[in-house]
XYZ file of C-alpha atoms in Angstrom:
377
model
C -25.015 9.463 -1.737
C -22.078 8.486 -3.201
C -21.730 10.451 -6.567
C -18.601 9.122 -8.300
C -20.480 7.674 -10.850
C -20.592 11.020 -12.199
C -16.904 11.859 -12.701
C -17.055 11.060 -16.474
C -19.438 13.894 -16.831
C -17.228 16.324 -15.460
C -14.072 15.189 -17.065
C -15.464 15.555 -20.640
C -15.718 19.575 -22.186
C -19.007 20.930 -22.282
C -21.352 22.529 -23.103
C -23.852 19.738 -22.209
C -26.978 18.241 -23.538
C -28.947 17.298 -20.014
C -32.064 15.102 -20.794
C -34.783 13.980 -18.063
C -37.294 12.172 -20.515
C -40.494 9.902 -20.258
C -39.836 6.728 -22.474
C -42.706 4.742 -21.717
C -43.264 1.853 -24.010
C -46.531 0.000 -22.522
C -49.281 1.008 -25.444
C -50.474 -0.520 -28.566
C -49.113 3.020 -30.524
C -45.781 3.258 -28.429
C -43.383 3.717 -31.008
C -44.937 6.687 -32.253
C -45.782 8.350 -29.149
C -42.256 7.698 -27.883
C -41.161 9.291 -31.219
C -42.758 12.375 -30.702
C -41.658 12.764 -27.457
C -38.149 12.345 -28.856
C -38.396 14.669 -31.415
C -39.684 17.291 -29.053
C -36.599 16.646 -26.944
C -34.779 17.300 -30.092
C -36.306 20.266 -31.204
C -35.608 22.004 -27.623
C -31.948 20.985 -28.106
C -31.552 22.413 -31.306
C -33.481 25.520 -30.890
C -30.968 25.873 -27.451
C -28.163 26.042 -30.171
C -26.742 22.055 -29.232
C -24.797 20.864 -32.254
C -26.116 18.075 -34.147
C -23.895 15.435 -32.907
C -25.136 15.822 -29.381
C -28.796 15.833 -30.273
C -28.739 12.810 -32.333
C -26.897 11.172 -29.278
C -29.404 12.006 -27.122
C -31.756 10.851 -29.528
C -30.428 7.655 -30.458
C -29.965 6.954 -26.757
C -34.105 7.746 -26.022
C -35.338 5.944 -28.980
C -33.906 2.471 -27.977
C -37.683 1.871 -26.119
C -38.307 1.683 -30.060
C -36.176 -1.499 -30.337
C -38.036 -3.851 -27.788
C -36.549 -5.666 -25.424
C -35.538 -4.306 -21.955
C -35.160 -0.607 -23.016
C -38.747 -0.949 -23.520
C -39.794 -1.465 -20.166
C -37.976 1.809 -18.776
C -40.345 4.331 -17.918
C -38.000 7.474 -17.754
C -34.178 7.658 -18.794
C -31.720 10.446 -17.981
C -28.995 10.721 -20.781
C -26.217 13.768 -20.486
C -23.961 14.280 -23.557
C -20.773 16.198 -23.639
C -19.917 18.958 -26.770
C -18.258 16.407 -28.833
C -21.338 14.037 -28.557
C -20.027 11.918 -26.320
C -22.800 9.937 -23.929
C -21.080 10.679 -20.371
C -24.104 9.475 -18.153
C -26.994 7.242 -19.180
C -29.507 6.045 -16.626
C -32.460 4.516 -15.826
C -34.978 6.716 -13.460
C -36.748 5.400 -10.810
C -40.251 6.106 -12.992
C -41.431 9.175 -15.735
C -39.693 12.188 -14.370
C -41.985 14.612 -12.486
C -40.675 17.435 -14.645
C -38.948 16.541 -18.199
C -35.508 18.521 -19.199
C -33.507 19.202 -22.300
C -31.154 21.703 -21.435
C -28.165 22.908 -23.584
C -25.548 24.627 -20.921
C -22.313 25.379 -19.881
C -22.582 22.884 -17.037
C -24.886 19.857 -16.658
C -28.174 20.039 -15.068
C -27.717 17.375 -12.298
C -29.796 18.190 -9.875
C -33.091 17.046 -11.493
C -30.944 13.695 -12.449
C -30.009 12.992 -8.768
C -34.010 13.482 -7.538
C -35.356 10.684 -10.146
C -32.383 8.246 -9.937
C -32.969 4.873 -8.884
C -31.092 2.723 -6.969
C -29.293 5.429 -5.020
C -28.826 3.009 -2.061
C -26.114 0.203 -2.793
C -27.989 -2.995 -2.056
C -28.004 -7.136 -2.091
C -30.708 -9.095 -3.183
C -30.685 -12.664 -2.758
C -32.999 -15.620 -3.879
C -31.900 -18.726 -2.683
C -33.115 -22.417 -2.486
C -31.265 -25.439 -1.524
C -29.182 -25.920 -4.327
C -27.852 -22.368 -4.339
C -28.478 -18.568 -4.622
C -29.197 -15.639 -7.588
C -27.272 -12.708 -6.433
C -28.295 -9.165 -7.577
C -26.143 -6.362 -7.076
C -27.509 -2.467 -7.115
C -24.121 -1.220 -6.641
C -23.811 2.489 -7.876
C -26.694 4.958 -10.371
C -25.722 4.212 -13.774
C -23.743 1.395 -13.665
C -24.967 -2.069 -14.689
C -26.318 -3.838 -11.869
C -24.206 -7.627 -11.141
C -25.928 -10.448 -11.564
C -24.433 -13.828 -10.459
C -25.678 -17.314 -10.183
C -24.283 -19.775 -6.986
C -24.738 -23.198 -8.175
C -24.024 -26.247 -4.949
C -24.425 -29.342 -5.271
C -27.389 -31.536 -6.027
C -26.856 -34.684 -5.722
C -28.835 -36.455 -2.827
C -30.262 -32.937 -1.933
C -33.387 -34.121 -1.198
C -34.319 -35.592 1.894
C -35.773 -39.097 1.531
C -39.602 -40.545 2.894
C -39.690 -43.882 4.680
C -37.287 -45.722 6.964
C -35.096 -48.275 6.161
C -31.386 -48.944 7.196
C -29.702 -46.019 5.265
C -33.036 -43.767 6.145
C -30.968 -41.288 8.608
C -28.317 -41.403 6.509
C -29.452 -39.735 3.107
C -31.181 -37.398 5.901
C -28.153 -36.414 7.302
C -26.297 -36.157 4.251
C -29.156 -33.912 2.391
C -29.122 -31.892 5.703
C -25.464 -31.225 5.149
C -25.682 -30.565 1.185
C -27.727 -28.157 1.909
C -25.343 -26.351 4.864
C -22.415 -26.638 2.625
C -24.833 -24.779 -0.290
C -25.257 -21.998 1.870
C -21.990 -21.457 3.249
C -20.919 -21.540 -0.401
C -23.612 -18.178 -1.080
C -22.446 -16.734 2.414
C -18.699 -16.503 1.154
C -20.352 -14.696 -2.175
C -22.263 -12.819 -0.350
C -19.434 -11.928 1.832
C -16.861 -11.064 -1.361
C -19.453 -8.805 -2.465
C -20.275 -6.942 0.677
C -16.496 -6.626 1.480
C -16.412 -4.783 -2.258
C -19.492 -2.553 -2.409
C -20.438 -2.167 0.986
C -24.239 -2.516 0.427
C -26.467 -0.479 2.889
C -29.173 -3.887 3.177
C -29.019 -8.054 2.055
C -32.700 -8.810 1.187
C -32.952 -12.496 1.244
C -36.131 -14.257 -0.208
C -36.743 -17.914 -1.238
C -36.893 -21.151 0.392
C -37.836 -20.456 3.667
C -35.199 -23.491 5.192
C -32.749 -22.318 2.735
C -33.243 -18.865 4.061
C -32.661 -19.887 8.004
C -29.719 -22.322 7.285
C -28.038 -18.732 5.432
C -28.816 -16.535 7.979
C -27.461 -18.719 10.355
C -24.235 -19.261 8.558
C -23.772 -15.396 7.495
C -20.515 -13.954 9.189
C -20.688 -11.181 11.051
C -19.949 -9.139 8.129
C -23.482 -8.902 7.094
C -25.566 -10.819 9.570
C -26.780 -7.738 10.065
C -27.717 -6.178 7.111
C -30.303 -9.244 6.145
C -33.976 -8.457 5.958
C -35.564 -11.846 4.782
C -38.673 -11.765 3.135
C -41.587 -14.927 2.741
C -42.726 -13.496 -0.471
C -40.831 -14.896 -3.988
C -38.975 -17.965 -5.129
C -36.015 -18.878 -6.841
C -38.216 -21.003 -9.450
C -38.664 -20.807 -13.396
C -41.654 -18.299 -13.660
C -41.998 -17.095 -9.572
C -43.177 -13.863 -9.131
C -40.509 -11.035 -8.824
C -42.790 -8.283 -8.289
C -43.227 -8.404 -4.302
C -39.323 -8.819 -4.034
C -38.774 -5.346 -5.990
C -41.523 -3.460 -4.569
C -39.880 -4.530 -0.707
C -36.516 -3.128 -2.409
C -37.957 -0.526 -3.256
C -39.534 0.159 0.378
C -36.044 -0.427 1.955
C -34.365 2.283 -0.760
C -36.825 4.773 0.250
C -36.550 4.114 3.602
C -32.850 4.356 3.791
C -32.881 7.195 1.430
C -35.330 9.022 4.028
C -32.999 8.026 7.190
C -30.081 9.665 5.130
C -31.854 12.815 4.644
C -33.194 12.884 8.287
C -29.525 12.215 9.501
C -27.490 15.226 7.433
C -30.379 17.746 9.055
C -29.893 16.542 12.291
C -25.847 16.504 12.204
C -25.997 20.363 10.141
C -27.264 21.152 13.708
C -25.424 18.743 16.107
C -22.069 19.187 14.315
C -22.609 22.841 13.379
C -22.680 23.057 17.256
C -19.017 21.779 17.501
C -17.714 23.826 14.578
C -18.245 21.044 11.618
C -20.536 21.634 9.601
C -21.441 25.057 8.144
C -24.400 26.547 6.086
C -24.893 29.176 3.855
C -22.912 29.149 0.023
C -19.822 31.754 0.655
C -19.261 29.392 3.602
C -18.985 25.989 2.093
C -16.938 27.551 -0.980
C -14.772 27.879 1.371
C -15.370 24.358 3.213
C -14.307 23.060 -0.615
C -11.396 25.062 -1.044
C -9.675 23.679 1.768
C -10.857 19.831 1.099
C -12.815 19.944 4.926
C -16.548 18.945 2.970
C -17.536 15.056 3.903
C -20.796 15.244 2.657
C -22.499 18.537 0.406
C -26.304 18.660 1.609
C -28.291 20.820 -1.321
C -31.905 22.490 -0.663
C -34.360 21.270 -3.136
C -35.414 23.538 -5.227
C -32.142 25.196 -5.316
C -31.768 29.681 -5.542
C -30.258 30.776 -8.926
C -27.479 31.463 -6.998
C -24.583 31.736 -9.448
C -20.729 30.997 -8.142
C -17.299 31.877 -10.468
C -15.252 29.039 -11.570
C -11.953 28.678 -12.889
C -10.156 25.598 -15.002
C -10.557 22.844 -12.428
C -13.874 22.487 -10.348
C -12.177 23.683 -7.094
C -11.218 27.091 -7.947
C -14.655 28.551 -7.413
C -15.773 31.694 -5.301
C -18.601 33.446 -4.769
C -17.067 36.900 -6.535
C -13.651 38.478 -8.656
C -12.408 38.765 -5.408
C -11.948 35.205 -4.261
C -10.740 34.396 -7.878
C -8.340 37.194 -7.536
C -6.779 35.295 -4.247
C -6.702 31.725 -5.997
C -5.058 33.363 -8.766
C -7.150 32.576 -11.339
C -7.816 35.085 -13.900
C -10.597 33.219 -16.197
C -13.279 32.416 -14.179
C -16.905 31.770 -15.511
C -20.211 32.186 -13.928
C -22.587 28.985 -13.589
C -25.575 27.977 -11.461
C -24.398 27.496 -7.689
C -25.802 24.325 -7.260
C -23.753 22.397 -10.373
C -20.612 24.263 -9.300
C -20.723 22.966 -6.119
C -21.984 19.414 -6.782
C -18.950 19.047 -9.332
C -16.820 20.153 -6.565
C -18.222 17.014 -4.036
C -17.317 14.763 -6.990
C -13.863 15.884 -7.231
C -13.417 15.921 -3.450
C -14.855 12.625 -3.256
C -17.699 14.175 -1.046
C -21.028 12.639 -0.385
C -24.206 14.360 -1.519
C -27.587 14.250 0.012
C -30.310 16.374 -1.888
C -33.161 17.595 0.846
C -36.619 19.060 0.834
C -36.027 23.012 1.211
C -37.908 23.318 4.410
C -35.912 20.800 5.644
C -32.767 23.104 6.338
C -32.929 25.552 8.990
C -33.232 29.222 8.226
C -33.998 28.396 4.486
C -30.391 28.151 3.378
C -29.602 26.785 0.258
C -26.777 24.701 0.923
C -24.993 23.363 3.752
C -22.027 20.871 4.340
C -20.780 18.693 7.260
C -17.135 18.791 7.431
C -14.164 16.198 7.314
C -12.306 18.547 9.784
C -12.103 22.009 11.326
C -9.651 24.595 11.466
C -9.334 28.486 12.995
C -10.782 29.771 10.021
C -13.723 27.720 10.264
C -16.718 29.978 11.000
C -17.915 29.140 14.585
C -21.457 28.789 15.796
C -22.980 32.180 17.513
């Protein structure tokens, strides 16, 4: 996963007010039950010693179900505030969290955040008919997805009944309104794929609207569409089979990535690029060799030492003695080292403990190797 959208997080001064919440909205008594569970957030907060700036950020932020509207369709909600009660992150979670937390701490609690976000795979929906396309973009957790509307051109667009002198004319003409439509969405679809690099295209709609736009897709994505009978572009069409097949095609991505960091800890450890075990990928991030940071879940309360920027980290005095830093402070392994793939511009894939051989906690496959690189046995 791609975990730049977490950056602001780590450039704001903590401590920080993590918050995994449930914020359904769905009964007749909603508002208050949603206020309760707010003020229990609250009262955790407070009682952890956060200031009240930062709790009533956090609660401002979870009460917004309260208002109507969207916010009250969101199920669960993941909100981290900085010291100076500053929201940093804000997201929607995939559904109620399995396990709620509001934790005051030195360093955010991100873990629990990355296991419930949504969306974690950048993807393209796209309902189209013969007059044009709706284009939605999942580009990135906690940014706003894109929305964008194609509009072509109507006129004559729909092929006429009957014969008659001009009869294979309009027919030809609506046949090539309609081509000209697509290839109009294709170059959209195209910009956007060219700028986000989306994992999938799920096209749904008008079934000829759908084959004229596969066949006109470039070879950019031509091979990223999975097209889909179910759903239509109309006033009022149902949207639920559309996001449930998203949904499928997250998970299912989402499940290949995690199969496919296991497999190369073991096929690339082979050649020297990868390593496992925490002393060893401190030292992977020291030297700027970690492509992607794979993390055990549930994660050891391992601690690790870190200094003023999030790559001077070791695993004791000693290896902040050699980086020269002299004020280091102890936090939980696992946010040390995932705000050390964010400002590395690593990748992060969270797995099932059992998952990793040898039940290590952490592992990394490497941009490069070197002689110091420890070397398969």
């Amino acid at each position: 996963m791609d975990v730049s959208f977490l950056a602001p997080v780590f450039q704001a001064a903590g401590p920080y007010a993590t918050v995994c919440a449930d914020v359904t909205h769905v009964t007749e008594s909603a508002d208050t039950e949603l206020d309760l569970r707010v003020r229990a957030v609250a009262e955790k907060l407070g009682e952890q010693g956060a200031p009240e700036a930062v709790v009533e950020a956090v609660r401002g932020r979870l009460l917004e179900g309260n208002d109507g509207g969207e916010a009250g369709t969101v199920r669960g909600r993941a909100v981290v505030v900085a010291a100076d009660g500053t929201v940093v992150f804000d997201a929607q979670l995939a559904d109620v969290p399995r396990q709620e937390l509001a934790e005051w701490s030195p360093q955010p609690d991100l873990l629990p955040v990355l296991r419930a976000l949504p969306g974690r795979v950048p993807h393209v929906v796209v309902l189209t008919d013969r007059t044009g396309a709706d284009l939605t973009v999942a580009s990135l957790p906690g940014q706003v997805e894109e929305e964008e509307t194609v509009k072509g051109d109507t006129f004559q667009i729909r092929k006429f009944q009957g014969g008659g002198w001009a009869h294979h004319r309009y027919q030809h003409n609506a046949e090539n309104k309609w081509v000209h439509n697509a290839d109009d969405v294709a170059e959209h679809i195209a910009s956007v794929v060219r700028r986000l690099h989306p994992r999938f295209v799920l096209l749904a709609g008008d079934m000829r609207a759908r084959q004229i736009l596969t066949d006109r897709a470039s070879g950019l994505w031509s091979d990223l569409i999975v097209s889909i009978d179910e759903g239509g572009r109309a006033a009022g069409a149902d949207r639920e089979p559309i996001e449930r097949k998203a949904a499928e095609l997250v998970a299912e991505h989402e499940a290949h990535d995690e199969a496919d960091a296991v497999e190369k800890i073991s096929s690339a450890g082979a050649h020297g690029l990868a390593v496992t075990g925490t002393a060893a990928v401190v030292e992977a991030f020291r030297k700027a060799q970690v492509e992607t940071l794979v993390l055990a879940d549930p994660a050891d309360d391992e601690k690790l030492l870190v200094g003023g920027s999030p790559l001077e980290l070791g695993v004791d005095q000693a290896d902040m003695e050699a980086l020269g830093v002299r004020d280091a402070h102890s936090v939980p392994a696992e946010g040390a080292l995932l705000a050390a793939a964010v400002a590395s511009s690593a990748g992060v894939v969270v797995v099932p403990r059992a998952a990793l051989p040898g039940d290590i906690p952490v592992a990394a496959i490497l941009r490069y190797t070197d002689d110091s690189t420890p070397t398969p046995q």
